[in-house]
Short mmCIF file of C-alpha atoms in Angstrom, two decimals:
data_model
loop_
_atom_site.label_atom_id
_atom_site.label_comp_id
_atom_site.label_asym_id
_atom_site.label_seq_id
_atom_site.Cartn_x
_atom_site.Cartn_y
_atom_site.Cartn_z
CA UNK B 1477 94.59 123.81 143.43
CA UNK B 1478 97.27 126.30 141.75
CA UNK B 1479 99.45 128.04 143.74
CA UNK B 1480 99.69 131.48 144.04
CA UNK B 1481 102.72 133.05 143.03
CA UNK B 1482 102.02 136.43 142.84
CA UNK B 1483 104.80 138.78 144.07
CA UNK B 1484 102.89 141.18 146.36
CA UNK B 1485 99.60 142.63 146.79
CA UNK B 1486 97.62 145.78 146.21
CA UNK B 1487 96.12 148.28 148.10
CA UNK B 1488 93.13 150.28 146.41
CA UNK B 1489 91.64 153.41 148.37
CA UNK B 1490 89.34 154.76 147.57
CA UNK B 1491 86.92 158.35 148.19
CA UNK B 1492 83.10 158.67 146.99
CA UNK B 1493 82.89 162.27 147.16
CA UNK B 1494 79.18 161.96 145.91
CA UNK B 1495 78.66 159.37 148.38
CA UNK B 1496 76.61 161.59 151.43
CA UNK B 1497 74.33 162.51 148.73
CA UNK B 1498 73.27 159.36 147.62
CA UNK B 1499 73.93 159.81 144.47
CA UNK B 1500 76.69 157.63 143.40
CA UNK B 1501 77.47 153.65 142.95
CA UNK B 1502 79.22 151.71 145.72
CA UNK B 1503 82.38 151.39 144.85
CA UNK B 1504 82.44 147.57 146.06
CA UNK B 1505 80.25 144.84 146.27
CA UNK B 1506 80.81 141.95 148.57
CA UNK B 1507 81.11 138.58 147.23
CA UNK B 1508 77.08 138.35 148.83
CA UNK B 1509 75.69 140.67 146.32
CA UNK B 1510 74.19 139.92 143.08
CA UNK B 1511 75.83 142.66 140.59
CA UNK B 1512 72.64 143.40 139.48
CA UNK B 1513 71.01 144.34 143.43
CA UNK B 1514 71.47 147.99 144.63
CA UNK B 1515 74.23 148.11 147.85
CA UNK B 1516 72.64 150.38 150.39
CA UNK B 1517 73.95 153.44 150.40
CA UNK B 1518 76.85 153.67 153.54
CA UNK B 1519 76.84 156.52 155.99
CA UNK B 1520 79.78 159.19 155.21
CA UNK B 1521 82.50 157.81 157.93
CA UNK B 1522 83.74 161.16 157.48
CA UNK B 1523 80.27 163.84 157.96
CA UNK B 1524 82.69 166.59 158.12
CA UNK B 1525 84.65 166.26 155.16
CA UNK B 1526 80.85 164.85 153.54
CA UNK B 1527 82.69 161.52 151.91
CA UNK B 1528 82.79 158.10 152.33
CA UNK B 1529 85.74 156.33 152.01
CA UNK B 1530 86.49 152.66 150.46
CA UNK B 1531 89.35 150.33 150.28
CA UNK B 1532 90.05 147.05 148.82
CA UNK B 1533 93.21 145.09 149.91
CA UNK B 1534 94.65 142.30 148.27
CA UNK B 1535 97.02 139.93 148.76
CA UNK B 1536 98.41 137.82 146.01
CA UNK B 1537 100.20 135.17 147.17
CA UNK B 1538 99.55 131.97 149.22
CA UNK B 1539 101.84 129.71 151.50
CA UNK B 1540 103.83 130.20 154.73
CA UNK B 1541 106.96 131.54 152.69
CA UNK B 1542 104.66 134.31 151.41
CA UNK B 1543 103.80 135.25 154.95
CA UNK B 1544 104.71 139.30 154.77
CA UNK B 1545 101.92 139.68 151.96
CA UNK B 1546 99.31 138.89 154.18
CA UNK B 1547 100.50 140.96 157.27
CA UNK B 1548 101.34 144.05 154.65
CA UNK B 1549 97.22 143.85 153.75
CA UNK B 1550 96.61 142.90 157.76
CA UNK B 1551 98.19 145.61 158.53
CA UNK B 1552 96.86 147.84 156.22
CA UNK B 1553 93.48 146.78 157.04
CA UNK B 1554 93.97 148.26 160.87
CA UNK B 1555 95.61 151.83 159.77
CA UNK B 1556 92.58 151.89 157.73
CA UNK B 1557 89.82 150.53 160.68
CA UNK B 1558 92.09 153.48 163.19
CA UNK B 1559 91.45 156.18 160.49
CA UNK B 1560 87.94 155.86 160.93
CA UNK B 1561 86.84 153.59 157.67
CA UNK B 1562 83.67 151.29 158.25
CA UNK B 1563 84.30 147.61 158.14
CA UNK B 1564 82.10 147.17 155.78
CA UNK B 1565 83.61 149.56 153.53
CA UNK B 1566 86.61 147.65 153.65
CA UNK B 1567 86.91 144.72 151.67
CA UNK B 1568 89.82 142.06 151.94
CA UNK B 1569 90.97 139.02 149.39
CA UNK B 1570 93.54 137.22 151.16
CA UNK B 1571 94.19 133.19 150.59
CA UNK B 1572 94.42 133.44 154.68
CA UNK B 1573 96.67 130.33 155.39
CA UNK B 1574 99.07 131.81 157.36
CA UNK B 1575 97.33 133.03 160.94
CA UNK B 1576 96.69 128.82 161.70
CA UNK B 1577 99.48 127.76 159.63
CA UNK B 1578 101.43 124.54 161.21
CA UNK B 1579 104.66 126.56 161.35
CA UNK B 1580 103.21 129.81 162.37
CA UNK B 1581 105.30 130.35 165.56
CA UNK B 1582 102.45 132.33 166.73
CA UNK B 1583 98.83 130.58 165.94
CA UNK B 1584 96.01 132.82 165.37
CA UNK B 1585 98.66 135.63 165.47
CA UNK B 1586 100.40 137.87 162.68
CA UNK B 1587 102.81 140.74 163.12
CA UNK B 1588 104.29 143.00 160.20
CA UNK B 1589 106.87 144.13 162.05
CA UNK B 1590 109.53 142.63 164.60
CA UNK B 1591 108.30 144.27 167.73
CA UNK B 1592 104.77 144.44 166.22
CA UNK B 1593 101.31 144.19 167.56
CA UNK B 1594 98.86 141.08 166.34
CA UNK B 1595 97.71 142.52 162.86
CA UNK B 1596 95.27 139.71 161.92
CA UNK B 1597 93.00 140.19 164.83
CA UNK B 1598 88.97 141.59 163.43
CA UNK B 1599 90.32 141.19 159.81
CA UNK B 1600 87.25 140.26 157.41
CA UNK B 1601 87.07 137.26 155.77
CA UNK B 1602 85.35 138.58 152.26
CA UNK B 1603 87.36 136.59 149.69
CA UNK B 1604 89.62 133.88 150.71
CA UNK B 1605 91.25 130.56 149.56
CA UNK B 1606 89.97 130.28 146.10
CA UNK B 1607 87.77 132.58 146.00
CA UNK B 1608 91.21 135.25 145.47
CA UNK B 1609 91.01 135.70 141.54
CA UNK B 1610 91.20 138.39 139.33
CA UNK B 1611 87.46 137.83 138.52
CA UNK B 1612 86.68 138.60 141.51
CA UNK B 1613 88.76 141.42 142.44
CA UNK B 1614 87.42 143.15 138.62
CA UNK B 1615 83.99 142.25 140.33
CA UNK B 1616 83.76 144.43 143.40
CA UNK B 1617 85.21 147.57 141.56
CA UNK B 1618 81.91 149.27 140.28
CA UNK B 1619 82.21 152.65 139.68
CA UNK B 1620 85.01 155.47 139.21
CA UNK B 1621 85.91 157.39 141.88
CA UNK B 1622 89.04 159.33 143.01
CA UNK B 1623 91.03 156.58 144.05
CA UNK B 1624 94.82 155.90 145.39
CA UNK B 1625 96.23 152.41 144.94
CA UNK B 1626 99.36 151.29 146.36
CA UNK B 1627 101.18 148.39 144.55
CA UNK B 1628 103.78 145.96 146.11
CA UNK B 1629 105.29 143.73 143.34
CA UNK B 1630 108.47 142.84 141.37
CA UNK B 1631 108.21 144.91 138.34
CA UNK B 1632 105.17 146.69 139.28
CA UNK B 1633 105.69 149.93 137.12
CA UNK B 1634 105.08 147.05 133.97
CA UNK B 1635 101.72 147.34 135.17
CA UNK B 1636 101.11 150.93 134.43
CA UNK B 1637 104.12 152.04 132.01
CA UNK B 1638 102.19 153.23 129.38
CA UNK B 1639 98.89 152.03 130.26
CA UNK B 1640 97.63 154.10 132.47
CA UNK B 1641 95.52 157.16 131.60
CA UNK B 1642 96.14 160.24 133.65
CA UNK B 1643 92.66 161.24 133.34
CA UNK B 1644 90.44 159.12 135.66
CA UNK B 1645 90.98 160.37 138.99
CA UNK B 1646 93.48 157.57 139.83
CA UNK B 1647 96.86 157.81 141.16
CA UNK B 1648 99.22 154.77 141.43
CA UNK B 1649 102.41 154.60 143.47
CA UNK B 1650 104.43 151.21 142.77
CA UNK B 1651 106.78 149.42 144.63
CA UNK B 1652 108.85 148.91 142.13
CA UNK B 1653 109.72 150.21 138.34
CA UNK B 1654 109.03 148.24 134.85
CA UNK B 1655 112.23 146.02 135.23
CA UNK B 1656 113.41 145.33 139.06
CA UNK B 1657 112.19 143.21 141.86
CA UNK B 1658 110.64 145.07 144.72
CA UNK B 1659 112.07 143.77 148.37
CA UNK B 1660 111.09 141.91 151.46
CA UNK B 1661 112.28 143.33 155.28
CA UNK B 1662 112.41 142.03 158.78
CA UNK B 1663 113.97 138.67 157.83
CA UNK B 1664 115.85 135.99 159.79
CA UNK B 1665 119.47 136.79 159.80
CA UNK B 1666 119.08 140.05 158.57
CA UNK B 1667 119.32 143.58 160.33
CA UNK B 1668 116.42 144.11 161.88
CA UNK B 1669 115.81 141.13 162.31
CA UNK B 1670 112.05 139.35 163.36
CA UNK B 1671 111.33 137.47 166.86
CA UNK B 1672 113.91 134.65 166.83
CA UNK B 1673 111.03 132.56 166.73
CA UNK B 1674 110.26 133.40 162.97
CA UNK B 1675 111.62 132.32 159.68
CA UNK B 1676 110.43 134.17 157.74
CA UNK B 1677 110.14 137.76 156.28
CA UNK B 1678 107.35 139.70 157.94
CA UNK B 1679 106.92 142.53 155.77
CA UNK B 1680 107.96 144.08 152.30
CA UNK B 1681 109.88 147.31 152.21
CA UNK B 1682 107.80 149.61 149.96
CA UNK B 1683 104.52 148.24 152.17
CA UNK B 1684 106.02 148.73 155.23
CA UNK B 1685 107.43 151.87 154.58
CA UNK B 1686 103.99 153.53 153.50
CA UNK B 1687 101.66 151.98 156.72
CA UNK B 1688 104.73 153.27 159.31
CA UNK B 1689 105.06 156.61 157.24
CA UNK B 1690 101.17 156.89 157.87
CA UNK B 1691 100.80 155.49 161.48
CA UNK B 1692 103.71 157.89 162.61
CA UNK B 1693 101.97 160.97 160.98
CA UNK B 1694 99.43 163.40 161.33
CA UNK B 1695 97.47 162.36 157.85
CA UNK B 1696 95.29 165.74 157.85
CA UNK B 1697 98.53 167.54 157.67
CA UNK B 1698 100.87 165.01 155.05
CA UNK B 1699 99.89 164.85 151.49
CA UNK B 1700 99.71 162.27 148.76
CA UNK B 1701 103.30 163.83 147.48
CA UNK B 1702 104.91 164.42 150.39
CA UNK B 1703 104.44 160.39 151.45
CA UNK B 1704 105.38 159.05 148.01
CA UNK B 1705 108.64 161.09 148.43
CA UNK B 1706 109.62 159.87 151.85
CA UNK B 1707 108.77 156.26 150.91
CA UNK B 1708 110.50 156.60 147.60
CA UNK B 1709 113.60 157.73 149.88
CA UNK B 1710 113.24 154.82 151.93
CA UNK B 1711 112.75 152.26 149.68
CA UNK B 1712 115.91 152.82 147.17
CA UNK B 1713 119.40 151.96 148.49
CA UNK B 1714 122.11 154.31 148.11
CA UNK B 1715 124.52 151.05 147.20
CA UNK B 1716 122.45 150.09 144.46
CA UNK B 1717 122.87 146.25 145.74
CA UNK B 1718 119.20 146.36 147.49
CA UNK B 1719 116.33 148.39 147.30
CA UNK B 1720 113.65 149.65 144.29
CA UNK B 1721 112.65 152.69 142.57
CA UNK B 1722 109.26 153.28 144.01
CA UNK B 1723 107.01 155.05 140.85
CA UNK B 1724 104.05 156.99 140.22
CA UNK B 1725 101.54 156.71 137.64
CA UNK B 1726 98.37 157.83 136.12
CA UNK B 1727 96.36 161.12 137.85
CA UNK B 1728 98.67 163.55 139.50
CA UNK B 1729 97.08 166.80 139.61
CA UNK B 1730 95.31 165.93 143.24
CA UNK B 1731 98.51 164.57 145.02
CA UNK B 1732 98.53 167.69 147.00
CA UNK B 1733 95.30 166.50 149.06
CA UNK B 1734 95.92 165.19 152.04
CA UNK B 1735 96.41 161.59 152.96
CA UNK B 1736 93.74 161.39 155.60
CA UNK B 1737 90.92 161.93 152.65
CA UNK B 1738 91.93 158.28 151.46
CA UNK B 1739 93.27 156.57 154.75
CA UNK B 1740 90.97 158.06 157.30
CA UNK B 1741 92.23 159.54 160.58
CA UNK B 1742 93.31 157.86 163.96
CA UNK B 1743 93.65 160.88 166.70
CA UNK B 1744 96.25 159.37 168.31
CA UNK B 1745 98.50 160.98 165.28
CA UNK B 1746 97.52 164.46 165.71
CA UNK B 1747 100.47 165.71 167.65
CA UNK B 1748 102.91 163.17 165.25
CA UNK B 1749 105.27 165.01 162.98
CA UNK B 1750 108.90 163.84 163.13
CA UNK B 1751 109.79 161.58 159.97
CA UNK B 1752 111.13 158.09 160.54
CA UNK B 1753 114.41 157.51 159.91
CA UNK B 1754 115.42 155.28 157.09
CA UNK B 1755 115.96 151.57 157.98
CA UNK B 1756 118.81 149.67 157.16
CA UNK B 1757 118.51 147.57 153.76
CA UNK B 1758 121.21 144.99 155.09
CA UNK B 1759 117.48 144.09 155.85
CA UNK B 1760 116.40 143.33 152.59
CA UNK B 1761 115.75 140.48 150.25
CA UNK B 1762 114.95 140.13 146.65
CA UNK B 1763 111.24 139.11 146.86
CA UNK B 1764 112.23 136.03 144.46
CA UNK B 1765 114.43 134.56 147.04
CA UNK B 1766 112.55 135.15 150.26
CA UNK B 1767 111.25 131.57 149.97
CA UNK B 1768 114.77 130.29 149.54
CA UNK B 1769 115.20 131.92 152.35
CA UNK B 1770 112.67 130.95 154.58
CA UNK B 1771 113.43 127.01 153.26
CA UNK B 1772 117.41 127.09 154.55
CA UNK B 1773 116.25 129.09 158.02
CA UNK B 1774 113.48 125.59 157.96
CA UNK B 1775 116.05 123.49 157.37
CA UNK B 1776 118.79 124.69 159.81
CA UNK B 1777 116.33 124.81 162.66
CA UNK B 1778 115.57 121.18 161.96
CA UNK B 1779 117.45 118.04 163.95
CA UNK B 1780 119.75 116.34 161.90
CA UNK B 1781 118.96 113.07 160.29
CA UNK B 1782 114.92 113.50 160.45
CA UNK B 1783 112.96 112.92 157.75
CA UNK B 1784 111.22 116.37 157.80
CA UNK B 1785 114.99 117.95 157.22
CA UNK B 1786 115.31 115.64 154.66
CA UNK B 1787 112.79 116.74 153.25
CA UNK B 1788 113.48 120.44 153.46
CA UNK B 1789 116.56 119.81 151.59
CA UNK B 1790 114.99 117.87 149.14
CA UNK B 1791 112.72 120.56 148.61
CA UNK B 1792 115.57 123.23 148.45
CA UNK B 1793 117.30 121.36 145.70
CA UNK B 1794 113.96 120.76 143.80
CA UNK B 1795 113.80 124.53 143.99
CA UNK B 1796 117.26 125.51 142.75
CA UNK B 1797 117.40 122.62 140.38
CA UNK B 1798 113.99 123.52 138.53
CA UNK B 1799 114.85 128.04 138.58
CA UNK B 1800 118.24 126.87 136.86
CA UNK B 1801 116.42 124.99 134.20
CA UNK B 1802 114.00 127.76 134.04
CA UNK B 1803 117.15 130.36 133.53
CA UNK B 1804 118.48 128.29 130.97
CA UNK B 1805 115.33 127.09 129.30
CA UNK B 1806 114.65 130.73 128.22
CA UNK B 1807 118.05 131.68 127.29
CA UNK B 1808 118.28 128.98 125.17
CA UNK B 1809 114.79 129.45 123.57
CA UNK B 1810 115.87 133.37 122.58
CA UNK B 1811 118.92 131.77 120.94
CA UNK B 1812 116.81 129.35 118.95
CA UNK B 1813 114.62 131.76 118.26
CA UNK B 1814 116.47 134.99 117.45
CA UNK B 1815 120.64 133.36 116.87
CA UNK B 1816 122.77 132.78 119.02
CA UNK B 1817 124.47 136.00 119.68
CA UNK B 1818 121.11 138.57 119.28
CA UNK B 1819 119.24 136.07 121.39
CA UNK B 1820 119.62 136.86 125.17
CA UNK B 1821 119.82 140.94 124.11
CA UNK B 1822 116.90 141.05 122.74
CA UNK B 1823 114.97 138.55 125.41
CA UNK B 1824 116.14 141.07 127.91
CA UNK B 1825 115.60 144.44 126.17
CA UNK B 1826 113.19 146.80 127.62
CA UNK B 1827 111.16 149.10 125.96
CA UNK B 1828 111.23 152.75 125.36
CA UNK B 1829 109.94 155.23 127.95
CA UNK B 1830 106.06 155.43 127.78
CA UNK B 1831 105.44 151.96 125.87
CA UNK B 1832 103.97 149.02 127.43
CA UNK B 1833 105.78 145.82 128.42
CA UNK B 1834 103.71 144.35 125.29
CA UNK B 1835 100.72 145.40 122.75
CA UNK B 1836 99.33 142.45 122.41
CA UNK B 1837 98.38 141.12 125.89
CA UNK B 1838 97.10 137.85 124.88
CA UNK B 1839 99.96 136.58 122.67
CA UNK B 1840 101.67 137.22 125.98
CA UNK B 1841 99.39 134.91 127.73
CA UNK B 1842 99.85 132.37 124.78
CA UNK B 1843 103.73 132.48 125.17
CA UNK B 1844 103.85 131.62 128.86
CA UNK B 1845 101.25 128.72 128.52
CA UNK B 1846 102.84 127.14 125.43
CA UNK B 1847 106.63 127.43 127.64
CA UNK B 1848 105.03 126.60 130.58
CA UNK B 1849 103.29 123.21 128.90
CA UNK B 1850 106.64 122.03 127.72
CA UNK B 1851 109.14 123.54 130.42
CA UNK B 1852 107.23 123.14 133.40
CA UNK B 1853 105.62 125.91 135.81
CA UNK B 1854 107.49 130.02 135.87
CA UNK B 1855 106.79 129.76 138.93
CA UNK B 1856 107.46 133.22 141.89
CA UNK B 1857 110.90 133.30 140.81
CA UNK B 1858 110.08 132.55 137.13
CA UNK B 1859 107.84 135.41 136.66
CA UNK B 1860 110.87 137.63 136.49
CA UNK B 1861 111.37 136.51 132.92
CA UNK B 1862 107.50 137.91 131.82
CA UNK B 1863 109.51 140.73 129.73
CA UNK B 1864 111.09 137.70 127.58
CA UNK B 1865 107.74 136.59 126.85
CA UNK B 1866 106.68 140.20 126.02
CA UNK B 1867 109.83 140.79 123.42
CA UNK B 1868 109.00 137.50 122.00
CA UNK B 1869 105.37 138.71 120.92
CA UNK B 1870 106.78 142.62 120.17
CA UNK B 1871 108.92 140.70 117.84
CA UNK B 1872 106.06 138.58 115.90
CA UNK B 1873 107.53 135.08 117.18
CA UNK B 1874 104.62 133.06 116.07
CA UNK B 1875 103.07 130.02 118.56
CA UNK B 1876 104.14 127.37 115.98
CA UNK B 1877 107.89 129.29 116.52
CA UNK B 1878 107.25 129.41 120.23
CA UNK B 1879 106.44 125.46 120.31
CA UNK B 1880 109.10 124.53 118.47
CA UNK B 1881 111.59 126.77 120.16
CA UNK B 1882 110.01 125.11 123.77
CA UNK B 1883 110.52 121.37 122.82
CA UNK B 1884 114.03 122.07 121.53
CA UNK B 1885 114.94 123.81 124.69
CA UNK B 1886 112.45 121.34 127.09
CA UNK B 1887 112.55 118.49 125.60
CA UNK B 1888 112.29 115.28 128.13
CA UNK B 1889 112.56 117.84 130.68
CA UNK B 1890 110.37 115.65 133.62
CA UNK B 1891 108.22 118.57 135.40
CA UNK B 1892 105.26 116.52 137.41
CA UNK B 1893 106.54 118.38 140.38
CA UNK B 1894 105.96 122.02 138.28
CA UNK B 1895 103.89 121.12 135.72
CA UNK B 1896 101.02 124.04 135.30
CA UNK B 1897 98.26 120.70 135.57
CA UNK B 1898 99.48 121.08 139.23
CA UNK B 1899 100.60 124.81 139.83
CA UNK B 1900 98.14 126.39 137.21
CA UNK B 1901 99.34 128.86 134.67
CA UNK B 1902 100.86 132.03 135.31
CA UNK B 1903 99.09 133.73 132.54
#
């Protein structure tokens, strides 16, 4: 079974302004209906307004250390049930291994915040385990409608730089822009800190910092704009040491509607119009290390002398050992491949303004299979080296070239552990 190492999830919301008519597609199909049969037409949720409102949340990522992607899409899921949106008109891909999870300190219980309600509770199992693939997720998505989509992920502006059209009634916001990590909150040793009891991250900051923005507001008076610009305020760092630049993307002219068109409306908001302040990013983690994290906080909890903290630290130095090797692997292949003193430059360069992280999407895909075949698995933390991959192809580096630049650089390496026969490819 591969792991899943994506860095985040994604939130798509979605309004079928056609819908009370009858006259439009479902947006989504559940994973019970053929593609071919006709989805009943849903009820507006919203007679008033004469729409019907769809979302799709996804979560990315799998395993306990991954544990705030889940609660940012369990979470989302009840702002969205609050603001009125059918269940049914929800749907949900989420591996969901973390609620009964072993070291859940809570069973049958997740929170996305540290003096947070149980988030998990009615959720809807539509996709789980492995039935959370892209396929999948491009299956429910039928039709085009006006649509927001929130994306939590290390380098999520890549995504969309360039890419995206501005003319199909979508608007992005990203966690993140085309060459940073985005950041995890409420983590063990960190200010504010989870329920002693926890250890690990419960949330992410962009994620966290849209669902309180919109739980703490009235939505039929705050905008599309006026929430990316307080999250995009609380989500940088004025230090420059933590924190992203959140991003926008794609359709812009309607970012002036307000919020509760998309999320729905809970009238327990209607008198709520004070802004939170900003939290504190001593708070915040580089996504890529929040499973480092959560192994050490694992490890120090642990008796001494037991096998099972043993075997924590063996895992920890597995870890460390194999993202060194990764590091290096790459560096090394950009000097084979481009000399020694051009090669890390141009590995790391990013693109101009406008362009896309690469042209040719599948010679990307090539590049990471043919590394990953001889150097063992990227890996969470590995997939911040996807742009390397990218300048490779935007430079015409061949497969043979790519080969032989892996096997100089990999050569005996001994990945069972993180080979992509176990872990799957990243690409």
């Amino acid at each position: 079974m591969a792991h899943r190492w994506v860095c985040g999830l994604l939130s798509l919301l979605a309004v079928a302004a056609a819908a009370a008519e009858g006259s439009a597609e479902p947006l989504i199909r559940l994973p019970t209906q053929d593609e071919h049969d006709a989805a009943p037409t849903p009820a507006p949720s919203a007679a008033e307004e004469g729409i019907t409102r769809w979302a799709v949340l996804v979560a990315g990522s799998s395993g306990y250390e991954n544990y705030r992607h889940q609660a940012d899409v369990c979470h989302a899921y009840q702002i969205l049930k609050r603001g009125g949106l059918k269940e049914e008109n929800i749907v949900v891909f989420m591996y969901d291994d973390i609620a009964q999870n072993p070291q859940n300190p809570r069973l049958g219980v997740i929170i996305n915040h540290p003096k947070g309600k149980d988030v998990y509770a009615g959720v809807p199992k539509d996709y789980t385990g492995d039935q959370v693939t892209t396929k999948n997720f491009f299956a429910v998505l039928t039709s085009n409608k006006t649509t927001v989509i929130y994306v939590e992920a290390c380098e999520s502006g890549s995504m969309f730089e360039g890419i995206m059209p501005q003319d199909l009634n979508i608007y992005v916001s990203t966690a993140a822009n085309a060459v940073e990590s985005s950041w995890g909150t409420y983590c063990p040793g960190w200010n504010p800190p989870p329920p002693h009891e926890y250890l690990t991250c419960l949330g992410d900051v962009y994620s966290v910092s849209w669902m309180e923005d919109s739980e703490t507001h009235n939505l039929k008076k705050e905008a599309i704009k006026d929430q990316y610009e307080a999250v995009k305020k609380r989500t940088s760092s004025s230090n420059n040491l933590t924190g992203s630049h959140v991003m926008e993307y794609g359709d812009k002219t309607f970012k002036d509607e307000k919020l509760f068109l998309y999320q729905g409306f809970d009238p327990a908001n209607v008198n709520n119009t004070n802004r939170l302040p900003l939290p504190s990013l001593e708070g915040a983690i580089n996504q890529r290390d929040a499973d480092i994290l959560f192994m050490w906080k694992r490890y120090e909890q642990l008796d001494g002398g037991s096998e099972e903290k043993l075997r924590v630290l063996k895992k920890i130095k597995e870890t460390v050992a194999h993202r060194k090797h990764l590091d290096s692997s790459i560096n090394f292949i950009g000097k084979l491949v481009f000399g020694f003193e051009k090669g890390p430059s141009v590995l790391e360069a990013p693109r101009s303004s406008g362009q896309p992280v690469v042209h040719d999407w599948d010679c990307l895909k090539r590049m990471v299979r043919v590394f990953e075949s001889h150097c063992g698995s990227l890996t969470q933390y590995g997939m911040k080296h996807m742009r390397a991959f990218a300048n490779l192809c935007n430079n015409g580096v061949s497969e043979a070239e790519m080969k032989e630049a892996s096997v100089g650089a990999c050569g005996g390496y001994i990945s069972a552990k993180w080979s992509p026969l176990v872990l799957g490819h990243s690409a």
